[in-house]
Amino acid sequence: MSWDEWDELVRPTDETTEFDRIVEAGLSRRGFLGGLVAFGSGAAAMGVGANLLGSTSVQALESDRFAFQPISIATDSTVHVPDGYTWDILVKWGDKLFSDATDFDHGTGGDPATSDRVFGENTDGMELFVIGDKQVIAVNHEYANPKINLPHTEEGKPQSVEDVQKLQNLQGVAVMEVIEREDGWQVVVDSPLNRRITHNTPMKLSGPAAGHDLLKTAADQTGTKSLGTFNNCGAGKTPWGTYLTCEENFNGYFGSSDESFQVPEDFKRYGIGLESRYDYQKFDERFDISKNVNEPRRAGYIVEIDPGDPASIPVKRTALGRFKHENAACALARDGRVIVYMGDDERGEFLYKFVSDDVYTPGASTASLLDKGTLHVAKFNDDGTGEWLALTEETTGMPLPEICIYSRMAASKVGATTMDRPEWVAVNPVAIEAYCALTNNKNRGIKPNAGGDATPVNGPNPREENHYGQIVRWYPENDDHVDPKFKWDLFVMAGNPDVKEGLYAGSENINSGNMFNSPDGMMFDTTGLLWIQTDGNDKNEEDFAGMGNNQMLVGDPVSGCIERFMTVPFGAEVTGITWSADKRTLFVGIQHPKAPFPDGDGKLARSSIVAVKRADDAKIG
């Protein structure tokens, strides 16, 4: 069961058939909403696109820049890449980061006693850092698969404190040195840079909400210290070389031992209730909301980690808001201020932008750059324009600390645009533009979001009951990410032209050879190509017939061309991507695969990172 499915199971919303607005009928695939499906920068004839070419620095690039032959779909249990490329496994769940860890045992799912000394479960967002002459990957471990991780239990339900501690240790973040040797890439076991960060690692709370009464607990009466980081989904890298890990579905870790406990009103907006997903509250009172009501308010943030200092304390940056953070895409304004784009991955929630007060100066202190600034939320207009609405005491009527803790409520107050599950944001390194994957939303036009905001069809979310997803692109005014105004279009609408017509067939850059659903992870390479990863329906039937397993594609922002580069095992999501320092190796995460990947029949399925190379050892991005 996916996290959004679990959310709906424990927190159903009332149906509604009342729309604020209805999109005019009969819209063509090419011309819907006045030409806002401008899938390539060359689509200048398509309304808004005519005004956008001047804002990019890539006008002269060739349209066909793919150094591979696209591959077909797959429905099997392995990884496929184009001819001329190879792949190998770098690391799997349970592999040692330290030599004192116990060898992985398929019968037990690993030794609980050393579960914080191994590579964790369900790899997700990742970044590679060059530290001196070393290469270090920081990677998220989003969630656990209890039925696999605790094979001795019934239905994967923890039976003891030891079971809970094992699950807590398998999640969080791994920081590990990697090296390429003659026989391929390897983790450097016992590297002094190796580190595991878990649900019990000490954290610091910083920014406007730090010290607020809503963040204080019996164990931390200052409201400035917490334990653990949760459901770490996407990631980001700051200009000064730190790692940003993003807490997404944190709500599922908290429950109540008291069935009569009255859940606070703000919990409902975040999906926190009496029932948890992992039963932590039965064995660890920190996760029992009837005994520690403020504990969930200390989760749902972006956490900054220094990958070069294993002794450093990770910092939860409350100024970046509290919601189900997907990833954190950084950019610099013309004047040096730091921009962080962030999506809130839930149906009908919002897209955010943080703008720092101070400027980034290489070599100067960055300790407070992500503590002082203004959080904004996006409003998209149907005419292809938009603006970032500042979340301030004046605009929301809320004190600043509460804006940081109750960011969803603040965004609703200013009238932000409800989105189709904003996933990863990617900033183009060779053009002043950014993209957000809107993965899907079966409730679009059917149900309001968790705060009661109506979710009618709107410009960047043009389809009711959207099962396919789309990628929205915006172009900041004055070629500056700090500007509150922007123009936007849709780079692609996923769909199935073989079984659907109209908008559900997808945009014109979708065809039988490249179709997909549910774009999720995204990252630009240094040449300005957009790598798109999917986490969707892989049953390959009915509305999804011909799409096969989840996949990774490459898109050219100039031409709008999209081609399939990789397919992953059935049941798996492809998520997380980064490159070696020389750009000759591409690291990709394979999350929640089904057996027999990767160890064969009769073995537990293990999430993994794979290393992809060209046979001629040329650069990949």
PDB file of C-alpha atoms in Angstrom, residues 263-403:
ATOM      1  CA  VAL A 263      -7.005  14.650  18.148  1.00  0.00           C
ATOM      2  CA  PRO A 264      -6.083  18.361  17.861  1.00  0.00           C
ATOM      3  CA  GLU A 265      -7.652  20.162  14.921  1.00  0.00           C
ATOM      4  CA  ASP A 266      -4.316  20.914  13.236  1.00  0.00           C
ATOM      5  CA  PHE A 267      -3.466  17.191  13.176  1.00  0.00           C
ATOM      6  CA  LYS A 268      -6.320  16.553  10.776  1.00  0.00           C
ATOM      7  CA  ARG A 269      -4.786  18.758   8.076  1.00  0.00           C
ATOM      8  CA  TYR A 270      -1.591  16.730   8.303  1.00  0.00           C
ATOM      9  CA  GLY A 271      -3.190  13.288   8.497  1.00  0.00           C
ATOM     10  CA  ILE A 272      -2.168  12.528  12.095  1.00  0.00           C
ATOM     11  CA  GLY A 273      -4.642  10.341  13.935  1.00  0.00           C
ATOM     12  CA  LEU A 274      -5.108   7.561  16.451  1.00  0.00           C
ATOM     13  CA  GLU A 275      -3.655   4.898  14.158  1.00  0.00           C
ATOM     14  CA  SER A 276      -0.053   4.734  12.962  1.00  0.00           C
ATOM     15  CA  ARG A 277       1.441   2.704  10.159  1.00  0.00           C
ATOM     16  CA  TYR A 278       4.205   0.967  12.144  1.00  0.00           C
ATOM     17  CA  ASP A 279       2.751   0.728  15.680  1.00  0.00           C
ATOM     18  CA  TYR A 280       5.691   2.655  17.107  1.00  0.00           C
ATOM     19  CA  GLN A 281       3.433   4.115  19.801  1.00  0.00           C
ATOM     20  CA  LYS A 282       2.919   0.673  21.344  1.00  0.00           C
ATOM     21  CA  PHE A 283       6.604   0.376  22.226  1.00  0.00           C
ATOM     22  CA  ASP A 284       8.002   3.924  22.167  1.00  0.00           C
ATOM     23  CA  GLU A 285       6.014   6.616  24.001  1.00  0.00           C
ATOM     24  CA  ARG A 286       7.644   9.371  21.971  1.00  0.00           C
ATOM     25  CA  PHE A 287       5.267   8.424  19.148  1.00  0.00           C
ATOM     26  CA  ASP A 288       2.152   8.275  21.339  1.00  0.00           C
ATOM     27  CA  ILE A 289       0.232  11.499  20.691  1.00  0.00           C
ATOM     28  CA  SER A 290      -1.897  11.005  23.788  1.00  0.00           C
ATOM     29  CA  LYS A 291       1.286  11.282  25.868  1.00  0.00           C
ATOM     30  CA  ASN A 292       3.447  13.552  23.677  1.00  0.00           C
ATOM     31  CA  VAL A 293       1.053  15.729  21.711  1.00  0.00           C
ATOM     32  CA  ASN A 294       3.742  18.089  20.384  1.00  0.00           C
ATOM     33  CA  GLU A 295       6.036  15.403  19.001  1.00  0.00           C
ATOM     34  CA  PRO A 296       4.424  15.306  15.513  1.00  0.00           C
ATOM     35  CA  ARG A 297       4.847  19.078  15.229  1.00  0.00           C
ATOM     36  CA  ARG A 298       8.610  18.510  15.396  1.00  0.00           C
ATOM     37  CA  ALA A 299       8.510  16.533  12.131  1.00  0.00           C
ATOM     38  CA  GLY A 300       7.727  17.562   8.560  1.00  0.00           C
ATOM     39  CA  TYR A 301      10.724  19.794   7.909  1.00  0.00           C
ATOM     40  CA  ILE A 302      13.780  19.998   5.676  1.00  0.00           C
ATOM     41  CA  VAL A 303      16.909  18.830   7.466  1.00  0.00           C
ATOM     42  CA  GLU A 304      20.370  20.165   6.606  1.00  0.00           C
ATOM     43  CA  ILE A 305      23.276  17.722   6.971  1.00  0.00           C
ATOM     44  CA  ASP A 306      27.004  18.355   6.544  1.00  0.00           C
ATOM     45  CA  PRO A 307      28.289  15.274   4.662  1.00  0.00           C
ATOM     46  CA  GLY A 308      31.897  16.244   5.369  1.00  0.00           C
ATOM     47  CA  ASP A 309      31.556  16.197   9.152  1.00  0.00           C
ATOM     48  CA  PRO A 310      30.201  12.942  10.641  1.00  0.00           C
ATOM     49  CA  ALA A 311      30.119  14.560  14.090  1.00  0.00           C
ATOM     50  CA  SER A 312      27.897  17.460  13.012  1.00  0.00           C
ATOM     51  CA  ILE A 313      24.320  17.708  14.303  1.00  0.00           C
ATOM     52  CA  PRO A 314      21.665  17.751  11.562  1.00  0.00           C
ATOM     53  CA  VAL A 315      19.496  20.884  11.612  1.00  0.00           C
ATOM     54  CA  LYS A 316      15.757  21.044  10.982  1.00  0.00           C
ATOM     55  CA  ARG A 317      15.167  24.338   9.155  1.00  0.00           C
ATOM     56  CA  THR A 318      11.704  25.469  10.258  1.00  0.00           C
ATOM     57  CA  ALA A 319      11.797  28.598   8.063  1.00  0.00           C
ATOM     58  CA  LEU A 320      11.305  26.306   5.044  1.00  0.00           C
ATOM     59  CA  GLY A 321       7.883  25.319   6.337  1.00  0.00           C
ATOM     60  CA  ARG A 322       6.239  22.175   7.645  1.00  0.00           C
ATOM     61  CA  PHE A 323       4.406  19.923   5.228  1.00  0.00           C
ATOM     62  CA  LYS A 324       5.028  16.709   3.327  1.00  0.00           C
ATOM     63  CA  HIS A 325       8.271  17.823   1.739  1.00  0.00           C
ATOM     64  CA  GLU A 326       9.172  16.023  -1.484  1.00  0.00           C
ATOM     65  CA  ASN A 327      12.522  17.577  -2.381  1.00  0.00           C
ATOM     66  CA  ALA A 328      14.402  20.875  -2.130  1.00  0.00           C
ATOM     67  CA  ALA A 329      15.715  22.465  -5.328  1.00  0.00           C
ATOM     68  CA  CYS A 330      18.119  25.342  -4.731  1.00  0.00           C
ATOM     69  CA  ALA A 331      18.908  28.303  -6.950  1.00  0.00           C
ATOM     70  CA  LEU A 332      20.620  31.652  -6.508  1.00  0.00           C
ATOM     71  CA  ALA A 333      18.958  34.983  -7.250  1.00  0.00           C
ATOM     72  CA  ARG A 334      20.869  37.582  -9.236  1.00  0.00           C
ATOM     73  CA  ASP A 335      21.753  39.379  -6.009  1.00  0.00           C
ATOM     74  CA  GLY A 336      22.996  36.173  -4.341  1.00  0.00           C
ATOM     75  CA  ARG A 337      19.970  35.406  -2.185  1.00  0.00           C
ATOM     76  CA  VAL A 338      19.168  31.714  -1.812  1.00  0.00           C
ATOM     77  CA  ILE A 339      16.015  30.277  -3.367  1.00  0.00           C
ATOM     78  CA  VAL A 340      14.608  26.884  -2.348  1.00  0.00           C
ATOM     79  CA  TYR A 341      11.690  25.418  -4.316  1.00  0.00           C
ATOM     80  CA  MET A 342       9.619  22.743  -2.552  1.00  0.00           C
ATOM     81  CA  GLY A 343       6.559  20.615  -3.286  1.00  0.00           C
ATOM     82  CA  ASP A 344       4.025  19.294  -0.767  1.00  0.00           C
ATOM     83  CA  ASP A 345       3.249  15.774  -1.947  1.00  0.00           C
ATOM     84  CA  GLU A 346      -0.401  15.302  -1.178  1.00  0.00           C
ATOM     85  CA  ARG A 347      -3.466  15.614  -3.367  1.00  0.00           C
ATOM     86  CA  GLY A 348      -4.582  19.215  -3.616  1.00  0.00           C
ATOM     87  CA  GLU A 349      -1.669  20.704  -1.679  1.00  0.00           C
ATOM     88  CA  PHE A 350       0.741  23.424  -2.767  1.00  0.00           C
ATOM     89  CA  LEU A 351       4.048  24.430  -4.343  1.00  0.00           C
ATOM     90  CA  TYR A 352       6.365  26.606  -2.219  1.00  0.00           C
ATOM     91  CA  LYS A 353       9.393  28.875  -2.555  1.00  0.00           C
ATOM     92  CA  PHE A 354      11.706  30.154   0.175  1.00  0.00           C
ATOM     93  CA  VAL A 355      13.720  33.351  -0.373  1.00  0.00           C
ATOM     94  CA  SER A 356      16.545  34.081   2.067  1.00  0.00           C
ATOM     95  CA  ASP A 357      17.036  37.523   3.575  1.00  0.00           C
ATOM     96  CA  ASP A 358      20.810  37.322   3.315  1.00  0.00           C
ATOM     97  CA  VAL A 359      23.019  36.587   0.341  1.00  0.00           C
ATOM     98  CA  TYR A 360      25.282  33.612  -0.137  1.00  0.00           C
ATOM     99  CA  THR A 361      28.951  34.582  -0.197  1.00  0.00           C
ATOM    100  CA  PRO A 362      31.422  31.730  -0.823  1.00  0.00           C
ATOM    101  CA  GLY A 363      33.614  31.292   2.213  1.00  0.00           C
ATOM    102  CA  ALA A 364      31.314  33.222   4.548  1.00  0.00           C
ATOM    103  CA  SER A 365      29.155  31.649   7.242  1.00  0.00           C
ATOM    104  CA  THR A 366      26.011  29.937   5.991  1.00  0.00           C
ATOM    105  CA  ALA A 367      24.708  28.980   9.441  1.00  0.00           C
ATOM    106  CA  SER A 368      21.610  31.178   9.263  1.00  0.00           C
ATOM    107  CA  LEU A 369      20.987  31.452   5.522  1.00  0.00           C
ATOM    108  CA  LEU A 370      18.070  29.005   5.707  1.00  0.00           C
ATOM    109  CA  ASP A 371      16.751  30.443   8.985  1.00  0.00           C
ATOM    110  CA  LYS A 372      15.988  33.998   7.885  1.00  0.00           C
ATOM    111  CA  GLY A 373      13.775  34.640   4.910  1.00  0.00           C
ATOM    112  CA  THR A 374      10.246  34.497   3.552  1.00  0.00           C
ATOM    113  CA  LEU A 375       8.215  31.452   2.607  1.00  0.00           C
ATOM    114  CA  HIS A 376       6.005  31.868  -0.478  1.00  0.00           C
ATOM    115  CA  VAL A 377       3.338  29.712  -2.122  1.00  0.00           C
ATOM    116  CA  ALA A 378       2.439  29.565  -5.814  1.00  0.00           C
ATOM    117  CA  LYS A 379      -0.706  30.908  -7.435  1.00  0.00           C
ATOM    118  CA  PHE A 380      -1.124  29.903 -11.094  1.00  0.00           C
ATOM    119  CA  ASN A 381      -3.468  31.861 -13.340  1.00  0.00           C
ATOM    120  CA  ASP A 382      -5.159  30.208 -16.286  1.00  0.00           C
ATOM    121  CA  ASP A 383      -3.697  32.775 -18.696  1.00  0.00           C
ATOM    122  CA  GLY A 384      -0.167  31.411 -18.273  1.00  0.00           C
ATOM    123  CA  THR A 385       0.946  33.854 -15.607  1.00  0.00           C
ATOM    124  CA  GLY A 386       1.454  33.354 -11.906  1.00  0.00           C
ATOM    125  CA  GLU A 387       2.841  34.816  -8.737  1.00  0.00           C
ATOM    126  CA  TRP A 388       4.488  33.751  -5.510  1.00  0.00           C
ATOM    127  CA  LEU A 389       2.370  34.826  -2.556  1.00  0.00           C
ATOM    128  CA  ALA A 390       4.359  35.722   0.563  1.00  0.00           C
ATOM    129  CA  LEU A 391       3.321  33.969   3.760  1.00  0.00           C
ATOM    130  CA  THR A 392       3.729  36.704   6.331  1.00  0.00           C
ATOM    131  CA  GLU A 393       1.942  37.834   9.459  1.00  0.00           C
ATOM    132  CA  GLU A 394       0.234  40.523   7.359  1.00  0.00           C
ATOM    133  CA  THR A 395      -0.990  38.200   4.583  1.00  0.00           C
ATOM    134  CA  THR A 396      -2.039  35.265   6.779  1.00  0.00           C
ATOM    135  CA  GLY A 397      -2.956  36.821  10.109  1.00  0.00           C
ATOM    136  CA  MET A 398      -0.744  34.195  11.762  1.00  0.00           C
ATOM    137  CA  PRO A 399       2.399  34.701  13.881  1.00  0.00           C
ATOM    138  CA  LEU A 400       5.579  33.753  11.991  1.00  0.00           C
ATOM    139  CA  PRO A 401       6.353  30.656  14.106  1.00  0.00           C
ATOM    140  CA  GLU A 402       2.878  29.320  13.402  1.00  0.00           C
ATOM    141  CA  ILE A 403       3.301  29.973   9.673  1.00  0.00           C
TER     142      ILE A 403
END
